[in-house]
XYZ file of N, CA and C in Angstrom:
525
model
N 71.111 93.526 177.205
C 72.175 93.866 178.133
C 73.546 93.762 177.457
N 73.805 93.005 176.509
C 74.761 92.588 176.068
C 75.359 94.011 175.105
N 74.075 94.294 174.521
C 74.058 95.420 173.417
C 74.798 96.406 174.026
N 74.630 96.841 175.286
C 74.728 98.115 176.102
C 76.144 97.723 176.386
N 76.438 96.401 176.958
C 78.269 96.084 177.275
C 79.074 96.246 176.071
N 78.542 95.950 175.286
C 79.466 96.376 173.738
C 79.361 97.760 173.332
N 78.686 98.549 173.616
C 78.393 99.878 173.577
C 79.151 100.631 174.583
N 79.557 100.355 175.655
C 80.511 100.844 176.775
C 81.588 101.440 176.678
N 82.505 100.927 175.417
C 83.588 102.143 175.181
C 83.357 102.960 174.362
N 81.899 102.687 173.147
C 81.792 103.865 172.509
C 80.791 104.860 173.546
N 80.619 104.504 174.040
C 79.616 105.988 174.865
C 81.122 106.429 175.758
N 81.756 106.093 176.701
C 82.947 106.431 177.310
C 83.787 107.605 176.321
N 83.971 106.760 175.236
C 85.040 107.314 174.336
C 84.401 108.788 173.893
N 83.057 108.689 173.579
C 82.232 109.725 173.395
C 82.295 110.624 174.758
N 81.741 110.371 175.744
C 81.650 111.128 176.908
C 83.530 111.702 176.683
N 84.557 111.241 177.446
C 85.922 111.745 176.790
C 86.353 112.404 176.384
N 85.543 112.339 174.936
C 86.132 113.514 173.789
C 84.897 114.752 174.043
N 84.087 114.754 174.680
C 83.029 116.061 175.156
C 83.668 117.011 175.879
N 84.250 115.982 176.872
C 85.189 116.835 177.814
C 86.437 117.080 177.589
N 87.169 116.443 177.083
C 88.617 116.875 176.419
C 88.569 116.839 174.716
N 90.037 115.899 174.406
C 89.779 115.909 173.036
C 90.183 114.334 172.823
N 90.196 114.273 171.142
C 90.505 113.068 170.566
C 91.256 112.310 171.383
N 92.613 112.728 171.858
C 93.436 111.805 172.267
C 92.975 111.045 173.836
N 92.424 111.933 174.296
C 92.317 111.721 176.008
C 90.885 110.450 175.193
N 90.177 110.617 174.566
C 88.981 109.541 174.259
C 89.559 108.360 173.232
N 90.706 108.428 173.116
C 91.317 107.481 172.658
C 91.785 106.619 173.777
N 92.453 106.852 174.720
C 92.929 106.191 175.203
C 91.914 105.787 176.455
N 90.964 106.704 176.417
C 90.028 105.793 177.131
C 89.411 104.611 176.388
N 88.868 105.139 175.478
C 88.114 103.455 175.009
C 89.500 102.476 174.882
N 90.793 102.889 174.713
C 91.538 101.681 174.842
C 91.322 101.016 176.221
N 91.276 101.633 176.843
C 91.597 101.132 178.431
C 90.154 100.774 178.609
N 89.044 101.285 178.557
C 87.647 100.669 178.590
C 87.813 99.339 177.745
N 87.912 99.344 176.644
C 88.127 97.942 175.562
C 88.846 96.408 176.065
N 90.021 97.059 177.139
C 90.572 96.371 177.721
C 89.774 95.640 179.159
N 88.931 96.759 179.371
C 88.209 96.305 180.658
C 87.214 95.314 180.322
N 86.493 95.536 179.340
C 85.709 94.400 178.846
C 86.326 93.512 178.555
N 87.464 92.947 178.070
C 88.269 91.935 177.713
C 88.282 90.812 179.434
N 89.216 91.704 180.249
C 88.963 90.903 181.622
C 88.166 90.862 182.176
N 86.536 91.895 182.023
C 85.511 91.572 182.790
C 85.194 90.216 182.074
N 84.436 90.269 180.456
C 84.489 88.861 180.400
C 85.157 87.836 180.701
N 86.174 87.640 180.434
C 86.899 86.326 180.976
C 87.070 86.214 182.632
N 86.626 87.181 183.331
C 86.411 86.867 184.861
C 85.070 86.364 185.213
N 84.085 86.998 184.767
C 82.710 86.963 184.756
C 82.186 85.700 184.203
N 82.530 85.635 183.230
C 81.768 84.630 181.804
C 82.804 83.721 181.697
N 83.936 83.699 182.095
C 85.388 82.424 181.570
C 85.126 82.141 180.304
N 84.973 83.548 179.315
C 85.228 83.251 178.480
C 85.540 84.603 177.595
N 85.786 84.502 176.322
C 85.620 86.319 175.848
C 85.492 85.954 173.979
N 84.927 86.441 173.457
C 84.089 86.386 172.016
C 85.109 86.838 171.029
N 85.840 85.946 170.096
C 86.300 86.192 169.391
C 85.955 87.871 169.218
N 84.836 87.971 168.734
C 85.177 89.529 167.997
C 85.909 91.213 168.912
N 85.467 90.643 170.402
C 85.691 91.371 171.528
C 87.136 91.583 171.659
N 88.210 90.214 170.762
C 89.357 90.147 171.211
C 89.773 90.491 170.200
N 89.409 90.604 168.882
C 90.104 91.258 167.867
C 90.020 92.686 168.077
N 88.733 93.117 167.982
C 88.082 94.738 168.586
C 89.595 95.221 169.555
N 89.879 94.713 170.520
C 90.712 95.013 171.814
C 92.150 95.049 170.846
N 92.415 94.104 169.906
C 93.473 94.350 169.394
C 93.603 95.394 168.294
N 92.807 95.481 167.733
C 92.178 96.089 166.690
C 92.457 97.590 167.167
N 91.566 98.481 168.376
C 91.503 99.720 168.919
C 93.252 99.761 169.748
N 93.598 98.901 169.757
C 95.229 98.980 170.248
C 96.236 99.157 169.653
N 95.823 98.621 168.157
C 97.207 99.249 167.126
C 96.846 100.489 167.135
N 95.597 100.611 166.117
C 94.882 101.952 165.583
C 95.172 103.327 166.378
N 94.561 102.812 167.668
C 94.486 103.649 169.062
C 95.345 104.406 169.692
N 96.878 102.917 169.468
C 98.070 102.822 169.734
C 98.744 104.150 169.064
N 98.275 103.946 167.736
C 99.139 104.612 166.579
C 98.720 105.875 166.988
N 97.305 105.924 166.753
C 96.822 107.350 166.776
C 97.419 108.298 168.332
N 97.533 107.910 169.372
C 97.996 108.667 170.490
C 99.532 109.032 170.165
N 100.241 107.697 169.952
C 101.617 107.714 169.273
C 102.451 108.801 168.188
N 101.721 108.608 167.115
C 101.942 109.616 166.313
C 101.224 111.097 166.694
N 100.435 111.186 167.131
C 99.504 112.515 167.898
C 98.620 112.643 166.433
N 98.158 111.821 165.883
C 97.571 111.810 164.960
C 95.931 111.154 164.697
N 94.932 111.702 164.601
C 93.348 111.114 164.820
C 92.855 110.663 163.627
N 93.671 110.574 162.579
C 93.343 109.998 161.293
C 93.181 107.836 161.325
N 93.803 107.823 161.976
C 94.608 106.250 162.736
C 93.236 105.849 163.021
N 92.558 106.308 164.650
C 91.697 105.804 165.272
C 89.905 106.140 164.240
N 90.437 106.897 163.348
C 88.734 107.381 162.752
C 88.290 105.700 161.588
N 89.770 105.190 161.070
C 89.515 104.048 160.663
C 89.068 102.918 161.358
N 89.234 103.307 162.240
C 88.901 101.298 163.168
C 87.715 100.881 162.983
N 86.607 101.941 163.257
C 85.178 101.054 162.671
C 85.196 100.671 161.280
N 86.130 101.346 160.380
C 85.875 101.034 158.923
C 86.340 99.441 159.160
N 87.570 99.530 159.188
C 88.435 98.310 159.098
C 87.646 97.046 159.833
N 87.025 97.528 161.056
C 86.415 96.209 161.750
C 85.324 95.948 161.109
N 84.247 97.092 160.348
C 83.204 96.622 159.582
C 83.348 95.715 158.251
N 84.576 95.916 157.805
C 85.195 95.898 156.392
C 85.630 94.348 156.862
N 85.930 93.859 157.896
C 87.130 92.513 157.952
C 85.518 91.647 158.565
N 84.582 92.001 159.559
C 83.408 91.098 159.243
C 82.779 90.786 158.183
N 82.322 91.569 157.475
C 81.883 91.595 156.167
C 82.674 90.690 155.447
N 83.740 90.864 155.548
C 84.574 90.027 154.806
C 84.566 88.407 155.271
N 84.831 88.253 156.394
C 84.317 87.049 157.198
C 83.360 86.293 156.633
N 82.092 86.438 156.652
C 80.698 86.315 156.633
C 80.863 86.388 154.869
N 81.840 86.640 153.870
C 81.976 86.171 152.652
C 82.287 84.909 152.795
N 83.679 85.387 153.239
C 84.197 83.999 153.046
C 84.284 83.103 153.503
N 83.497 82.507 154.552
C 82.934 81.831 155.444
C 81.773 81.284 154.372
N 81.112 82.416 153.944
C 79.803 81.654 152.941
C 80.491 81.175 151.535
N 81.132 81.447 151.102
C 81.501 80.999 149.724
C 82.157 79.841 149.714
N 83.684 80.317 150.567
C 84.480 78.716 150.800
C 84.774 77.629 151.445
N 84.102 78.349 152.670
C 83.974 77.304 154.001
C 82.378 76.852 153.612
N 81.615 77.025 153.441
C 79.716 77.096 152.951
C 79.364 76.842 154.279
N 79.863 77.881 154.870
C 79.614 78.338 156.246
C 78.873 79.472 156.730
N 77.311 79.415 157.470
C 77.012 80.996 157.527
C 77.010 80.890 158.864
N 77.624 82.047 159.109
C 78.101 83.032 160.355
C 77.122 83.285 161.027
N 76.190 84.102 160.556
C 75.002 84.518 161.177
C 73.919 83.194 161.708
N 74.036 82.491 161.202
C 72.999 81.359 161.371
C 73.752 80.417 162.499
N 75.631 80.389 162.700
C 76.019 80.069 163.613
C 76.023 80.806 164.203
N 75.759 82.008 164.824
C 75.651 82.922 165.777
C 73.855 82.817 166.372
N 73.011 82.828 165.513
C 71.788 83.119 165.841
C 70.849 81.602 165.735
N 71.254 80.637 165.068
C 70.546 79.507 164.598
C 70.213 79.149 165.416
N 70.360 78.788 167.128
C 69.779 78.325 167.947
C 68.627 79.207 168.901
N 68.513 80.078 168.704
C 67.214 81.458 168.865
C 66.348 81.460 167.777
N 66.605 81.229 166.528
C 65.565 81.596 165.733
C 65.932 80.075 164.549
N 64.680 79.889 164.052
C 64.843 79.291 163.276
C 64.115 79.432 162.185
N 65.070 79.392 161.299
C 64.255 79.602 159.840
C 65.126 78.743 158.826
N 64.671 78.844 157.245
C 65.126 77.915 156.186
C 66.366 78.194 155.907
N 66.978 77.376 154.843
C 68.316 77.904 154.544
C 68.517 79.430 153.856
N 67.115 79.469 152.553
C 67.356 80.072 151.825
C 67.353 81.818 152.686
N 66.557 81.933 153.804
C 66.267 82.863 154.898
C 67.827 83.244 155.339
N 68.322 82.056 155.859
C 69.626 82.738 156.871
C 70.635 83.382 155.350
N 70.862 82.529 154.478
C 71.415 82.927 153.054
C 71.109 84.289 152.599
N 69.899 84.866 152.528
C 69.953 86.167 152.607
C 70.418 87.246 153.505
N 69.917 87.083 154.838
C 70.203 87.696 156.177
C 71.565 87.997 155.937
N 72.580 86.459 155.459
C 74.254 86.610 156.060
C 74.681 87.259 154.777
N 74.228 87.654 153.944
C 75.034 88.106 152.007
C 74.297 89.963 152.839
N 73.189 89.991 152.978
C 72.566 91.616 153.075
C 73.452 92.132 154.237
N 73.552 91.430 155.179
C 74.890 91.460 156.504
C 76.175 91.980 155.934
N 76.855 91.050 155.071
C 77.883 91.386 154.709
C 78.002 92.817 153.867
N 76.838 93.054 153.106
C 76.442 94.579 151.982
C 76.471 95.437 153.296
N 75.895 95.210 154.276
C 75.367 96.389 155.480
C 76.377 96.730 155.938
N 77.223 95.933 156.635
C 78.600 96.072 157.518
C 79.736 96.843 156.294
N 79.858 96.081 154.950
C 80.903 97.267 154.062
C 80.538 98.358 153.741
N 78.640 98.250 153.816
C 78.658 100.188 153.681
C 78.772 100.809 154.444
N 78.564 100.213 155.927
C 78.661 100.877 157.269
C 79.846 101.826 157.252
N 81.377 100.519 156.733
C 82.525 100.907 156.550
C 82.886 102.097 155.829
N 82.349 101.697 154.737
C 82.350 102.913 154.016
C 81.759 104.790 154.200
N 80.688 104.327 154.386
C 80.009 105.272 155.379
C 80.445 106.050 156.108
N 81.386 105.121 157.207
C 82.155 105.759 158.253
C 83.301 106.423 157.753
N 83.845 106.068 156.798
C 84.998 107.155 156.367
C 84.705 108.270 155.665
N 83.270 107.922 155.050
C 82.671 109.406 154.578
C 82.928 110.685 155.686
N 82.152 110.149 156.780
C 81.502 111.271 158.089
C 82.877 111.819 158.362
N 83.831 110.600 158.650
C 85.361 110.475 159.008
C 85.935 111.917 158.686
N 86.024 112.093 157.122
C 86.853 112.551 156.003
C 86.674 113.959 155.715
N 84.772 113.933 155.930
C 84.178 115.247 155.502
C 83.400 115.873 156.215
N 83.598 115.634 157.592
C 82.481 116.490 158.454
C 83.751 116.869 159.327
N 83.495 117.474 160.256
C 84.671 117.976 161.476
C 84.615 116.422 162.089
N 85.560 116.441 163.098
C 85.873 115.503 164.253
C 84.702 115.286 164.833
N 84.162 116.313 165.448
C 82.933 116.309 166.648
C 81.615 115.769 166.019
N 81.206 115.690 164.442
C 80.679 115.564 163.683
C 80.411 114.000 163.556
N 81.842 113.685 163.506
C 82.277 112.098 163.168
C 81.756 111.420 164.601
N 82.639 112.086 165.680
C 82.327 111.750 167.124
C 80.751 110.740 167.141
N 80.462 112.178 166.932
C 78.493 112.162 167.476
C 78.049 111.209 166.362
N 78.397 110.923 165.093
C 77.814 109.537 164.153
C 78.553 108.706 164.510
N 79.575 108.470 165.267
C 79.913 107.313 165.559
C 79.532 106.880 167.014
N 78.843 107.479 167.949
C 77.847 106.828 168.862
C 76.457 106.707 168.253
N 75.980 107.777 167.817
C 74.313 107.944 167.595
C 74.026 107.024 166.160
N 74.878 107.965 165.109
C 74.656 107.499 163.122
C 74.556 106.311 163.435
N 76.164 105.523 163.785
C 76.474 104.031 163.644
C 75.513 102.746 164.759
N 75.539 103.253 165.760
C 74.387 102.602 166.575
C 73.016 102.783 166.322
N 73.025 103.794 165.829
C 71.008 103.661 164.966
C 70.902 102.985 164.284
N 71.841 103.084 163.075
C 71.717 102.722 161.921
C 72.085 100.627 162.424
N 72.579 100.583 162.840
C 72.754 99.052 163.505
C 71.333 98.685 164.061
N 71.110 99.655 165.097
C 69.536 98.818 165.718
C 68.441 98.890 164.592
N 68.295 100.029 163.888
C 67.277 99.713 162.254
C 67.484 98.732 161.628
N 68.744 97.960 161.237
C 69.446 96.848 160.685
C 68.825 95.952 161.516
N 68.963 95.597 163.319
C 68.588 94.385 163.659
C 67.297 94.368 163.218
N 66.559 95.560 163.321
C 64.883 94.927 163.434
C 64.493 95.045 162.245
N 65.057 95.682 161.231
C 64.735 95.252 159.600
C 64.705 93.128 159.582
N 65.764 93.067 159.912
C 66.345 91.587 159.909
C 65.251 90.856 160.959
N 64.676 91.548 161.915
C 64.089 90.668 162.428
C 62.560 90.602 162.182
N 62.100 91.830 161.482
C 61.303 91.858 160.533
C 60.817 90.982 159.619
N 62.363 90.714 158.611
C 62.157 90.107 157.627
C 62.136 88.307 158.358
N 63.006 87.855 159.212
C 62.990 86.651 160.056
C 61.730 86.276 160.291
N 60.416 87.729 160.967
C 59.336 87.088 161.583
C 58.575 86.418 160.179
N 58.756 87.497 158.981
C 58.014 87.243 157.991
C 58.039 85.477 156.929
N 59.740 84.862 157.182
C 59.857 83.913 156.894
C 59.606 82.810 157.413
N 59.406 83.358 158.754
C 58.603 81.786 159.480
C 57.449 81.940 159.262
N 56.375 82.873 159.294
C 55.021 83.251 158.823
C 54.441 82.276 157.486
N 55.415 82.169 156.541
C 55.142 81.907 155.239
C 54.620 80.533 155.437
């Protein structure tokens, strides 16, 4: 359920730009982005770090891109948000010797150190190519192109990622 609430402004933003264009689906997922911000904290009294960067995040970008009348702005935001977790989940593991993923998931699953240690380093490779990735489609396909991989490409390619990972999870408690 959760999957599908985080998914809410990219299907919106998608639906949006079907029917109009870039800008009108810009400023919806801003205003959707925003709605999740106060549904959680009404609902849940609370709201997830990443939900509140995301909200700030699609508000400069978003901001800019309606602002300037320019769609180059908003085609970065998944890069940048894939690019600054990834980055997280470094440096969290290197200098804090902190893993992210294992504080996010460690109380659902349990496995060894050397297990979550892989999961959170292949995490961090997945999310910067994601990034990368996304400015490919971004750069060199049309708009509508980018659109449609950034609901379908980027959300597939994420749910193959969870169940690779949970794949490899079932296989390390097995051992």
């Amino acid at each position: 359920m959760k999957f599908l609430f985080d998914l809410f402004p990219v299907i919106l933003f998608f639906i949006a730009y079907k029917f109009s264009d870039i800008y009108t689906a810009t400023l919806v997922v801003i205003a959707a982005t925003f709605f999740q911000v106060i549904y959680s904290k009404l609902i849940h009294k609370r709201v997830d770090k990443l939900l509140i960067f995301n909200a700030v995040l699609i508000s400069i970008l978003g901001g800019t891109t309606l602002w300037l009348h320019d769609a180059n702005f908003i085609k970065w935001k998944p890069s940048i948000l894939y690019w600054l977790l990834s980055g997280a989940l470094l440096f969290f593991h290197f200098f804090k010797k902190k893993n992210l993923i294992k504080n996010l998931m460690g109380q659902q699953i349990q496995l060894n150190e050397k297990t979550w240690n892989q999961i959170n380093m292949t995490s961090a490779v997945f999310f910067a190519s994601l990034g990368m990735l996304n400015l490919y489609v971004a750069f060199n396909f049309s708009e509508s192109t980018w659109v449609n991989f950034k609901l379908f490409g980027i959300t597939g390619l994420i749910i193959c990622y969870a169940i690779l990972i949970g794949v490899l999870a079932s296989r390390a408690n097995h051992k």
